[in-house]
Coordinates of C-alpha atoms in Angstrom, one line a residue:
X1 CA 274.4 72.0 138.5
X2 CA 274.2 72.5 142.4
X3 CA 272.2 71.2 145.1
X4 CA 269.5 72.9 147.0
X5 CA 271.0 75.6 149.0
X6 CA 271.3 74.4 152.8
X7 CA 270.6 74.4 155.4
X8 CA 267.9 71.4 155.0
X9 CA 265.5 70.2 157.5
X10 CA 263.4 67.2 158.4
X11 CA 260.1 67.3 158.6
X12 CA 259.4 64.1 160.3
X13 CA 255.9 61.5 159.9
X14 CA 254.2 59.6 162.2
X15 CA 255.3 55.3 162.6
X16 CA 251.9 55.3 161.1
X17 CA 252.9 57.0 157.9
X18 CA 256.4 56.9 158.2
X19 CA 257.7 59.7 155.7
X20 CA 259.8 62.1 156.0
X21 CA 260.7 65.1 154.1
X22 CA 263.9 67.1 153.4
X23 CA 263.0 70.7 153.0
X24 CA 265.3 73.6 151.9
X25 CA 266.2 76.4 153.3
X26 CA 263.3 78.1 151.2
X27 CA 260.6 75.9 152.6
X28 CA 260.8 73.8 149.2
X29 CA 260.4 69.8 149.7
X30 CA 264.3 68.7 149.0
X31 CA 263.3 64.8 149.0
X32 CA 261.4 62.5 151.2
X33 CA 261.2 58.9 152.0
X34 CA 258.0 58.6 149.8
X35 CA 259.8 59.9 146.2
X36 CA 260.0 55.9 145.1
X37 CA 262.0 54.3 148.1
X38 CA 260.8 51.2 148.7
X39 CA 260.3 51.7 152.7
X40 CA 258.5 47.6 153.1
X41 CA 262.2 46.6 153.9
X42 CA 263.0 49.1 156.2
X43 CA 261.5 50.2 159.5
X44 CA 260.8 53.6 160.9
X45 CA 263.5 54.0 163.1
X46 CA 266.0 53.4 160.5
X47 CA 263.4 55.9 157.7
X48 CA 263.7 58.3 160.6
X49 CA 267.8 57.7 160.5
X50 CA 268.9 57.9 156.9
X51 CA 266.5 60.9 156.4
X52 CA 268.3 62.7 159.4
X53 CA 271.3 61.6 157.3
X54 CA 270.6 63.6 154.1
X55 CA 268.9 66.6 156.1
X56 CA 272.9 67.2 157.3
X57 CA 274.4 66.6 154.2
X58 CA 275.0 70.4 152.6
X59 CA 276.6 70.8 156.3
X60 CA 278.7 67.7 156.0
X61 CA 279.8 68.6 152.5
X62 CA 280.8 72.2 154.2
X63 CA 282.5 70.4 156.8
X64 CA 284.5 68.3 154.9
X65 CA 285.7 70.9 152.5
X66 CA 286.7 72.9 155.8
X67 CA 288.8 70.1 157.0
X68 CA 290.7 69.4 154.0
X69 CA 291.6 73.1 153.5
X70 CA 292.6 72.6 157.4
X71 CA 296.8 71.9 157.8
X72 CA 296.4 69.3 160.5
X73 CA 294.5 67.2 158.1
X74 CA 296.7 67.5 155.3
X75 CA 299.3 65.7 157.3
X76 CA 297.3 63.2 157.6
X77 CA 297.1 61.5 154.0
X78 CA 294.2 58.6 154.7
X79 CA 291.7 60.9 156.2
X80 CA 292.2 63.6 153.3
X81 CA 291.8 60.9 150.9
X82 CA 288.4 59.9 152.6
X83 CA 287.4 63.9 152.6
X84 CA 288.9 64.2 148.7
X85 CA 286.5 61.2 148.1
X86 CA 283.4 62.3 150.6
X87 CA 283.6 65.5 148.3
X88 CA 284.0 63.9 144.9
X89 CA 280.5 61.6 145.5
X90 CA 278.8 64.6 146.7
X91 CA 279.6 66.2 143.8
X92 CA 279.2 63.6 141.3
X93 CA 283.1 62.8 140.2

């Protein structure tokens, strides 16, 4: 199974509300911060921060599949580990 086709966006809330939503590239509600996270222990701000982190991630995952096919990175065996294992959580290995 595959994710959502990217690109995602954020629809952001208000500090009143606080939720934010994850939408594909088909206008379809990805996630948002009110599917079941417990948001009493964490504040807006950081809300408004982890759900700009899962917005990028179909761009991330692109991004690190680019770099390890990328020859300079290959020489580098600690950050191609980190991209092999980036990839392998995204993809649920």
């Amino acid at each position: 199974m595959s994710h959502t086709p990217g690109p995602w966006t954020l629809e952001t809330g208000t500090p009143g509300d606080g939720h934010h939503y994850i939408q594909g590239a088909d206008g379809s509600d990805v996630v948002s911060t009110d599917d079941g996270w417990n948001n009493n222990y964490r504040n807006y701000d950081e809300r408004l921060a982890n759900a700009r982190l899962i917005a990028a991630a179909p761009e991330l995952l692109v991004a690190c599949r680019a770099a390890l096919n990328d020859r300079m990175f290959k020489e580098w065996p600690g950050i191609a580990t980190m991209l092999m294992a980036a990839i392998s959580k995204a993809e649920g290995k």
